[in-house]
Short mmCIF file of C-alpha atoms in Angstrom, two decimals:
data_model
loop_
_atom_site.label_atom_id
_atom_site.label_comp_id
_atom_site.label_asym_id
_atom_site.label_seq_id
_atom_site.Cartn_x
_atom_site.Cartn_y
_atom_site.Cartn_z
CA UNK A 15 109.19 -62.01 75.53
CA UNK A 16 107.04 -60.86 72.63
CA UNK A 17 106.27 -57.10 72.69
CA UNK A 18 102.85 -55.74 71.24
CA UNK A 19 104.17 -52.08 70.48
CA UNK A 20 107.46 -50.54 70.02
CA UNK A 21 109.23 -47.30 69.30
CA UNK A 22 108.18 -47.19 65.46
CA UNK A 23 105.09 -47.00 66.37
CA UNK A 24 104.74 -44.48 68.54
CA UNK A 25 107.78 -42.20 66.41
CA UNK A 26 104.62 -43.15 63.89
CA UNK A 27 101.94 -42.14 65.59
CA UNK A 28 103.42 -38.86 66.99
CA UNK A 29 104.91 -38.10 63.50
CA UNK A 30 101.18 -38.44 61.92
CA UNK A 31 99.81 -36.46 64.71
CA UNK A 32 101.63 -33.41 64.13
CA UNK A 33 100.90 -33.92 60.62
CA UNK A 34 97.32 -33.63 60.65
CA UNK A 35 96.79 -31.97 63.76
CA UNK A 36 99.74 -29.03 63.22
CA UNK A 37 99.97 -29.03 59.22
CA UNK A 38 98.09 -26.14 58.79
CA UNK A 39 99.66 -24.15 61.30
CA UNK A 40 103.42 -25.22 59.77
CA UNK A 41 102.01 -24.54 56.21
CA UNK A 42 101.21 -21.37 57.29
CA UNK A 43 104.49 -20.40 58.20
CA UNK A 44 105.50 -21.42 54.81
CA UNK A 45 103.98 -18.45 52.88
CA UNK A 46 104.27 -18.44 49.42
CA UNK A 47 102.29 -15.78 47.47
CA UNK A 48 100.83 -15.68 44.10
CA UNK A 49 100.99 -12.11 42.20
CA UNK A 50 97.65 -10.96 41.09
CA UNK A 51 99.85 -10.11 37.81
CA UNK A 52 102.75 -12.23 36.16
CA UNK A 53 105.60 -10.15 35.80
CA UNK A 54 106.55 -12.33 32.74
CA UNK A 55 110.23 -12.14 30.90
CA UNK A 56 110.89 -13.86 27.78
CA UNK A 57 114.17 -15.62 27.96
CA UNK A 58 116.72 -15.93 24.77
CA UNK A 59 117.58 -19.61 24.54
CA UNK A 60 121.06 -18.93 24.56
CA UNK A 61 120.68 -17.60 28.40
CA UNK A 62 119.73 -21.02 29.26
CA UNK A 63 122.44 -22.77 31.80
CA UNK A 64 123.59 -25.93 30.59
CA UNK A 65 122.04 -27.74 33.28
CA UNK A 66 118.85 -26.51 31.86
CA UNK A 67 119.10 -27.44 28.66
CA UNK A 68 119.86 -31.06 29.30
CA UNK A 69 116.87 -31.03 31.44
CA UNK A 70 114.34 -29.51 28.32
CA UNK A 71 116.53 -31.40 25.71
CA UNK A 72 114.56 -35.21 26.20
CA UNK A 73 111.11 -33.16 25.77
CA UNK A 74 112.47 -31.35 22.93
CA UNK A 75 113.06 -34.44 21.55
CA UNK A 76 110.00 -36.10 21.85
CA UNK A 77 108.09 -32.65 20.98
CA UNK A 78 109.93 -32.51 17.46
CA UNK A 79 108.97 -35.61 16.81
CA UNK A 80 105.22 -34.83 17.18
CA UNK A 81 105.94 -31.39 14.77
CA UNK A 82 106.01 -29.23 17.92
CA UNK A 83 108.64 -26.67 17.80
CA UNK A 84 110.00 -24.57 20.40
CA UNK A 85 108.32 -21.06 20.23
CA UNK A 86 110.26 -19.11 23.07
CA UNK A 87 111.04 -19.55 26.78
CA UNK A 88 109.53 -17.04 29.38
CA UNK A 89 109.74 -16.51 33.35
CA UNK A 90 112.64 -19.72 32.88
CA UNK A 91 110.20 -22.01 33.96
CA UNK A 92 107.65 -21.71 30.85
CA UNK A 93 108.79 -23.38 27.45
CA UNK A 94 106.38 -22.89 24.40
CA UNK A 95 105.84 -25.00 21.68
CA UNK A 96 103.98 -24.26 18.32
CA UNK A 97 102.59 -26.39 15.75
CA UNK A 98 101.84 -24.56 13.04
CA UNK A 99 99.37 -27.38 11.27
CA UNK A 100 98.24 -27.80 14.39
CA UNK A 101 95.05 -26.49 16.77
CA UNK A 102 96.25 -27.89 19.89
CA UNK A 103 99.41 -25.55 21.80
CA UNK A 104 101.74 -27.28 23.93
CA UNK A 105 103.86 -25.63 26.66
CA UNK A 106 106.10 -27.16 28.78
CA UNK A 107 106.11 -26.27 32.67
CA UNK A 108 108.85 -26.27 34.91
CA UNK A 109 109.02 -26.42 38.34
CA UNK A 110 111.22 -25.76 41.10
CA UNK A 111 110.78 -25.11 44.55
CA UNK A 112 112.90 -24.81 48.15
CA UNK A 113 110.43 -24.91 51.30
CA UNK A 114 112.08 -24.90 54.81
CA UNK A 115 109.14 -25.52 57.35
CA UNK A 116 110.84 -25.83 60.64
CA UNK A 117 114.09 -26.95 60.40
CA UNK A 118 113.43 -29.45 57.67
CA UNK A 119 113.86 -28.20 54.03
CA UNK A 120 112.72 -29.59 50.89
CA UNK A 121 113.91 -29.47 47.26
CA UNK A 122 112.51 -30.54 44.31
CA UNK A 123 112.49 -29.97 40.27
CA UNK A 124 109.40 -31.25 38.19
CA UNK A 125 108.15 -31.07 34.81
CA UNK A 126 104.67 -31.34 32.71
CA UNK A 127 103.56 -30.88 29.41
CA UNK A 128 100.08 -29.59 28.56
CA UNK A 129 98.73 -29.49 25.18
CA UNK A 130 95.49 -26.72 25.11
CA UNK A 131 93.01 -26.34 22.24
CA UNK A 132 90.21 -23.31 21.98
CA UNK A 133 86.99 -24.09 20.77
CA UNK A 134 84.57 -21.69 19.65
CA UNK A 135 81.72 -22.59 22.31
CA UNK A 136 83.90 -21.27 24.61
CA UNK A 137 85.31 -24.10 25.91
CA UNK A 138 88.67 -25.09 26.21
CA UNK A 139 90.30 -28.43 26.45
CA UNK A 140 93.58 -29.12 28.72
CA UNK A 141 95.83 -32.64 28.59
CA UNK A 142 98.19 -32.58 30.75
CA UNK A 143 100.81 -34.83 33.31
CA UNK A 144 101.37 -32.99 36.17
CA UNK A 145 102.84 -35.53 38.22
CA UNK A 146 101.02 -34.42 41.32
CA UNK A 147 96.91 -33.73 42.00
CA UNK A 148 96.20 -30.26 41.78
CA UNK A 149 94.75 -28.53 44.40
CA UNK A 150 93.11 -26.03 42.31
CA UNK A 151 89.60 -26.29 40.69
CA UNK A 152 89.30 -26.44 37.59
CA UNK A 153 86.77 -23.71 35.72
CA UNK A 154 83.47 -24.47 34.25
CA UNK A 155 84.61 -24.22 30.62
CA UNK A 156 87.69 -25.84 30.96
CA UNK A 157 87.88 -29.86 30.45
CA UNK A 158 90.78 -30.78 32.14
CA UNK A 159 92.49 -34.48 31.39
CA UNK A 160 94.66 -35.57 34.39
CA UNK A 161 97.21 -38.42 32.61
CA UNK A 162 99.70 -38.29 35.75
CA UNK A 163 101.28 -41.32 34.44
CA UNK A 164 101.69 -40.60 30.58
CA UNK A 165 104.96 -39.79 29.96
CA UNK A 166 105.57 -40.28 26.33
CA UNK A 167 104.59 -37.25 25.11
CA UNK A 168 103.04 -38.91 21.81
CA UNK A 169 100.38 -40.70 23.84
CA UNK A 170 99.56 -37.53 25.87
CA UNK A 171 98.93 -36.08 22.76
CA UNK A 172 96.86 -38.72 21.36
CA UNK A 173 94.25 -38.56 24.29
CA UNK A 174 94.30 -34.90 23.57
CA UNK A 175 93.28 -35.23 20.34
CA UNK A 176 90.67 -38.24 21.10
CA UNK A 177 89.02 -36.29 23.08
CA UNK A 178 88.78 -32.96 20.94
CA UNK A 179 87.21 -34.42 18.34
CA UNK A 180 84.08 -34.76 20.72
CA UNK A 181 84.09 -31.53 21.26
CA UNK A 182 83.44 -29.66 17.98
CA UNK A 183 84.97 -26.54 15.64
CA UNK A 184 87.65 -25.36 17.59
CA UNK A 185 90.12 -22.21 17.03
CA UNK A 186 93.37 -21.19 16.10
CA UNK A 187 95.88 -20.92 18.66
CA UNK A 188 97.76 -17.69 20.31
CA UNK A 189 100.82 -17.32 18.32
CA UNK A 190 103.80 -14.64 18.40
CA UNK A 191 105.49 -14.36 21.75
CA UNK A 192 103.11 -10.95 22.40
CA UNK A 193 100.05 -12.49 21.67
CA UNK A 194 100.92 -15.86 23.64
CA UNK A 195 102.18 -13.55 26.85
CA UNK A 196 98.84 -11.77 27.07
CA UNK A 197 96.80 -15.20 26.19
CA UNK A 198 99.04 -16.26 29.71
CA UNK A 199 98.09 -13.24 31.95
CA UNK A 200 94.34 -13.19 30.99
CA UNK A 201 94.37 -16.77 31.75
CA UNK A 202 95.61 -16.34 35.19
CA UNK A 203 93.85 -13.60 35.83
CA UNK A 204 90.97 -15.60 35.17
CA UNK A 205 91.89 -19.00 36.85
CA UNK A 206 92.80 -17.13 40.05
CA UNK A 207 89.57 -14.71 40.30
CA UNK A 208 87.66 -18.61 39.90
CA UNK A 209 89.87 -19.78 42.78
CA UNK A 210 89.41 -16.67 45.16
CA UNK A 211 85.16 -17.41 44.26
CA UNK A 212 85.80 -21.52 45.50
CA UNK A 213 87.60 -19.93 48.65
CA UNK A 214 90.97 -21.96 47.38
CA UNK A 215 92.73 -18.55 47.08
CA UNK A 216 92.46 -15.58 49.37
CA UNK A 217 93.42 -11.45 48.33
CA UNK A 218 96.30 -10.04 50.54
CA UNK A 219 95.26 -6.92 52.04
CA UNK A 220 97.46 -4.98 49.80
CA UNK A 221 95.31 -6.06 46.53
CA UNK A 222 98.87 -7.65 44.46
CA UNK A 223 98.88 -10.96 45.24
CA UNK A 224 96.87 -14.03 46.63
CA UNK A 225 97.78 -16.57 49.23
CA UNK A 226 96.48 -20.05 49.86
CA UNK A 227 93.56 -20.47 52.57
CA UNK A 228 92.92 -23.24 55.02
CA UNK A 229 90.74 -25.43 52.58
CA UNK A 230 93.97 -25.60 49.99
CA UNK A 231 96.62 -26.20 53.20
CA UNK A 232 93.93 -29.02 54.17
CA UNK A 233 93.55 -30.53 50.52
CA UNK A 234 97.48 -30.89 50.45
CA UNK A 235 97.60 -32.83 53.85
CA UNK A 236 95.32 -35.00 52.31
CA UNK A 237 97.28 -35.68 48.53
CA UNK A 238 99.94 -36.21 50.82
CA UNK A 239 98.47 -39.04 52.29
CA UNK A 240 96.84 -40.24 49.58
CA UNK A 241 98.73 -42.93 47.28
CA UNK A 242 97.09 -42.07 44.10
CA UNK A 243 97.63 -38.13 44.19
CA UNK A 244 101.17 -38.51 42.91
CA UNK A 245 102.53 -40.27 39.71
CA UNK A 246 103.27 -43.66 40.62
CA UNK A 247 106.10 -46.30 38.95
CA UNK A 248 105.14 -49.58 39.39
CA UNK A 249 108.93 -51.33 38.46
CA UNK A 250 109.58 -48.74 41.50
CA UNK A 251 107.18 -49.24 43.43
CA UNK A 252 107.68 -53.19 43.41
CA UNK A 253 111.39 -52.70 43.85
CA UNK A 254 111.12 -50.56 46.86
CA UNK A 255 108.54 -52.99 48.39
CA UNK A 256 111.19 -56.30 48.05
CA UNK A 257 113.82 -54.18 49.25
CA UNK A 258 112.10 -52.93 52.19
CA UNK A 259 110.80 -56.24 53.06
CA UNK A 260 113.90 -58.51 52.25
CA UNK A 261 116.49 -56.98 54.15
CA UNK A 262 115.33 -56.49 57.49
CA UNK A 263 113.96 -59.79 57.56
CA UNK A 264 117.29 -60.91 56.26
CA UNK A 265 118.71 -59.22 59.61
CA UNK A 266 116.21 -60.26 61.90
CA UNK A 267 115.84 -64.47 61.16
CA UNK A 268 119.63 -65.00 59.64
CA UNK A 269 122.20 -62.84 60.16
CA UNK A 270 121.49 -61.28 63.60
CA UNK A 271 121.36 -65.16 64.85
CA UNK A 272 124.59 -65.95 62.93
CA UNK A 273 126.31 -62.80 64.17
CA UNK A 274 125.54 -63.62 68.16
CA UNK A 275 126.46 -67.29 67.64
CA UNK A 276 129.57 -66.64 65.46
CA UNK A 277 131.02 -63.98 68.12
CA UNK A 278 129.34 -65.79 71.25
CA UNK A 279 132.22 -65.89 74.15
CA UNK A 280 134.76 -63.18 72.35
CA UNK A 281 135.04 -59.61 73.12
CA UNK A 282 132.44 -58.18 70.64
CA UNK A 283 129.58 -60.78 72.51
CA UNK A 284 129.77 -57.47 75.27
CA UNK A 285 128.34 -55.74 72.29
CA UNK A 286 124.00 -55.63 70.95
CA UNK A 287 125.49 -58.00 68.38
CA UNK A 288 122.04 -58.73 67.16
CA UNK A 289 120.87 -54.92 67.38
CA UNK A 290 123.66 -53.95 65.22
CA UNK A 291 122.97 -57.14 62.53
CA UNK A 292 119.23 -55.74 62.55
CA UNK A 293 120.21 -52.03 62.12
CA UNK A 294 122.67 -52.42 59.69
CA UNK A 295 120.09 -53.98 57.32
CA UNK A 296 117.50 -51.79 57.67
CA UNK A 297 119.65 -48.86 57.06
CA UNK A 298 121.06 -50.44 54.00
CA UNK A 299 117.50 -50.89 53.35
CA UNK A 300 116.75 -47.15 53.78
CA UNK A 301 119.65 -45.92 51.86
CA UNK A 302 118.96 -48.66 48.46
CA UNK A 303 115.47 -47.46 48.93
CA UNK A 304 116.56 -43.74 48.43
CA UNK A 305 118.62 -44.57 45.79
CA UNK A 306 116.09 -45.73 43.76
CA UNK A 307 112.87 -43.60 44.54
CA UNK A 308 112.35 -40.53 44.37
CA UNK A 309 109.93 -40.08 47.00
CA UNK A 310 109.45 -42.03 50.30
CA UNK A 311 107.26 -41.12 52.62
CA UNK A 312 107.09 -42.59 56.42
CA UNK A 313 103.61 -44.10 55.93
CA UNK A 314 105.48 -46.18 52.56
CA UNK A 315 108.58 -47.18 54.68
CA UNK A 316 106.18 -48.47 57.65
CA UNK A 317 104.03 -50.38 54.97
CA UNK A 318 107.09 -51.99 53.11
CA UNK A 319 109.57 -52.06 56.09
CA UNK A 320 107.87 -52.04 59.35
CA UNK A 321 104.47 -54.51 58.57
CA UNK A 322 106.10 -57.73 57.04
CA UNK A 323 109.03 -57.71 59.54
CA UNK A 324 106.24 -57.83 62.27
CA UNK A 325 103.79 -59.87 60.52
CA UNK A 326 106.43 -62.47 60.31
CA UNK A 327 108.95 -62.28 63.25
CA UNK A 328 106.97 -61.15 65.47
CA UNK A 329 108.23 -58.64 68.17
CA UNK A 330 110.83 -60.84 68.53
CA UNK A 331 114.11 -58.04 68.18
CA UNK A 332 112.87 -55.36 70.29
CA UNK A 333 111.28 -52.41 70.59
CA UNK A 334 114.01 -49.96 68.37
CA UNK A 335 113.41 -47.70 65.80
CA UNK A 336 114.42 -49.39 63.04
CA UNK A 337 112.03 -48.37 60.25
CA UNK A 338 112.24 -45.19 61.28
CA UNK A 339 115.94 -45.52 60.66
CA UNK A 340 115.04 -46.21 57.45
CA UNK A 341 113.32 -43.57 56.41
CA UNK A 342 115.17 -41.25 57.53
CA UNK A 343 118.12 -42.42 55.90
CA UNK A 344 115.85 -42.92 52.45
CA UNK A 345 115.07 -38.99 53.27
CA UNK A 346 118.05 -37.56 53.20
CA UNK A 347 119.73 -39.54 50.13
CA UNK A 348 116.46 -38.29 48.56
CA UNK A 349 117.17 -35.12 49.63
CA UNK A 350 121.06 -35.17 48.18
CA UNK A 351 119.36 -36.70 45.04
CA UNK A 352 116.89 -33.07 44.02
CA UNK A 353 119.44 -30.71 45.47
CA UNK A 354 122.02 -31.89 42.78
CA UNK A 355 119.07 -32.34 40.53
CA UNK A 356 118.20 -28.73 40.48
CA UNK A 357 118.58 -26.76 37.63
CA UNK A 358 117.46 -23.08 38.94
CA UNK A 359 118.57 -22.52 42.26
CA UNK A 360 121.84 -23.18 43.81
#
């Protein structure tokens, strides 16, 4: 008897309920505060873990190449870069962060390169791959290029310098690690008092530090959610996808059929042959799928895992949770994946 609903969907439909209904509320809970100040600390290369360096070494790499030499490393997470014949700076971001909201914790290390150049209207001009949207605004009199998915650090630099030449005489760059930590704080200083004015950021009542209001917990719901807020691979993307929608079908019209005939009338027929055959698929689907992303949300796993298996079998094996199987076992190989990925914390 064919069944028009199942457990996925309402795990689903619960899942993206509490979401968008109780995401504020849990991001709350999650405070993470921004000092009105940087208390910035140059770093001596040599200090640098060896974890880390293999981690900066492949940008290094492709910086050199481009005549962009490492200037000096501050706050561990900021690498500088100086060109002397050269108008544009580069620096090299690092980030990593822990959350625990709930009982569900969440790791992850990621990088971006931003090459800035002054110009003497008064503008400034920022390239960048950040690898996720921002939910900042951006000033008036900065132009901000998003190029989420340029990784070669050539062709990032390229655009930049496309689109400076549009924008007229520009000016030297900061340079000397005094000079380049003070360019730092007045820029913050400046890119937060914007974001307090736009209502992104809010002052904590003792005056050293800002938190994140409502509008910036509600813009994150929303990137999350939204495909093209995050730096996509397509050979990943694809590979995910066939994997997601192979196997369970694989489970579903061959081998849960072979499995019940094949053991029909021994002691294992007492068993959900076919439920077993099914699951076991899935969660090999699940755990190939966390292999080889890096992200995988439920909404993904649904699309790839839970649609085609329906569209084309029907509600034929049941009402279990199998997709939801399989994201949670893509989730926590993820999760094993960035916490031996990370480079700062232990």
């Amino acid at each position: 008897m064919s069944i028009p609903w199942d457990a996925d969907i309402l795990i689903f439909a619960l899942t993206t309920a509490k979401i968008v209904l109780g995401g504020k509320k849990r991001l709350r809970e999650s405070k993470r505060a921004i000092a009105v100040h940087d208390e910035l600390q140059a770093i001596r290369e040599d200090a640098l873990t060896k974890a880390q360096r293999e981690y900066i070494r492949p940008l290094d790499e492709q910086l050199a190449n481009l005549n962009y030499l490492p200037d000096f490393t501050y706050c561990v997470t900021n690498h500088r870069y100086t060109n002397p014949t050269n108008s544009a700076s580069c620096t090299l971001m690092i980030v990593e962060l822990k959350v625990k909201v709930g009982d569900v914790e969440s790791t992850t290390t990621s990088s971006s390169v931003t090459f800035r150049t002054r110009f003497a209207s008064g503008k400034q001009l920022i390239t960048r791959n950040m690898s996720r949207k921002s939910l900042m605004d951006s000033p008036p009199d900065s132009i901000v290029q998003e190029c989420r998915h340029t990784t070669n650090l050539a062709e990032l630099k390229r655009r930049h310098e496309a689109r400076a030449a549009e924008l007229g005489p520009v000016l030297p760059p900061p340079s000397g690690r005094e000079a380049i930590l003070q360019e730092h704080q007045r820029e913050h200083k400046r890119f937060c008092e914007y974001q307090l004015e736009r209502g992104i950021l809010r002052l904590l009542a003792d005056g050293e530090a800002y938190e994140v209001t409502d509008k910036t917990r509600a813009r994150g719901i929303w990137n999350y959610y939204n495909p093209f807020a995050k730096r996509l691979s397509l050979k990943e993307l694809l590979l995910a996808a066939l994997v997601g929608s192979f196997l369970p079908l694989y489970g579903i019209l061959k081998l849960a059929p072979l499995a019940t005939d094949r053991l029909q009338g021994t002691g294992l027929s007492l068993l959900p042959i076919a439920w077993l055959a099914i699951g076991v698929c899935y969660a090999l689907a699940g755990f190939i799928i966390g292999i080889i992303s890096d992200r995988a949300s439920f909404q993904w796993i649904m699309l790839i895992c839970y649609v085609p298996a329906h569209v084309i079998a029907g509600w034929i094996f049941g009402a279990a949770p199998y997709s939801t199987m399989a994201f949670l076992i893509s989730f926590y190989v993820i999760r094993m994946k960035r916490r031996r990925a990370l480079i700062f914390q232990s």
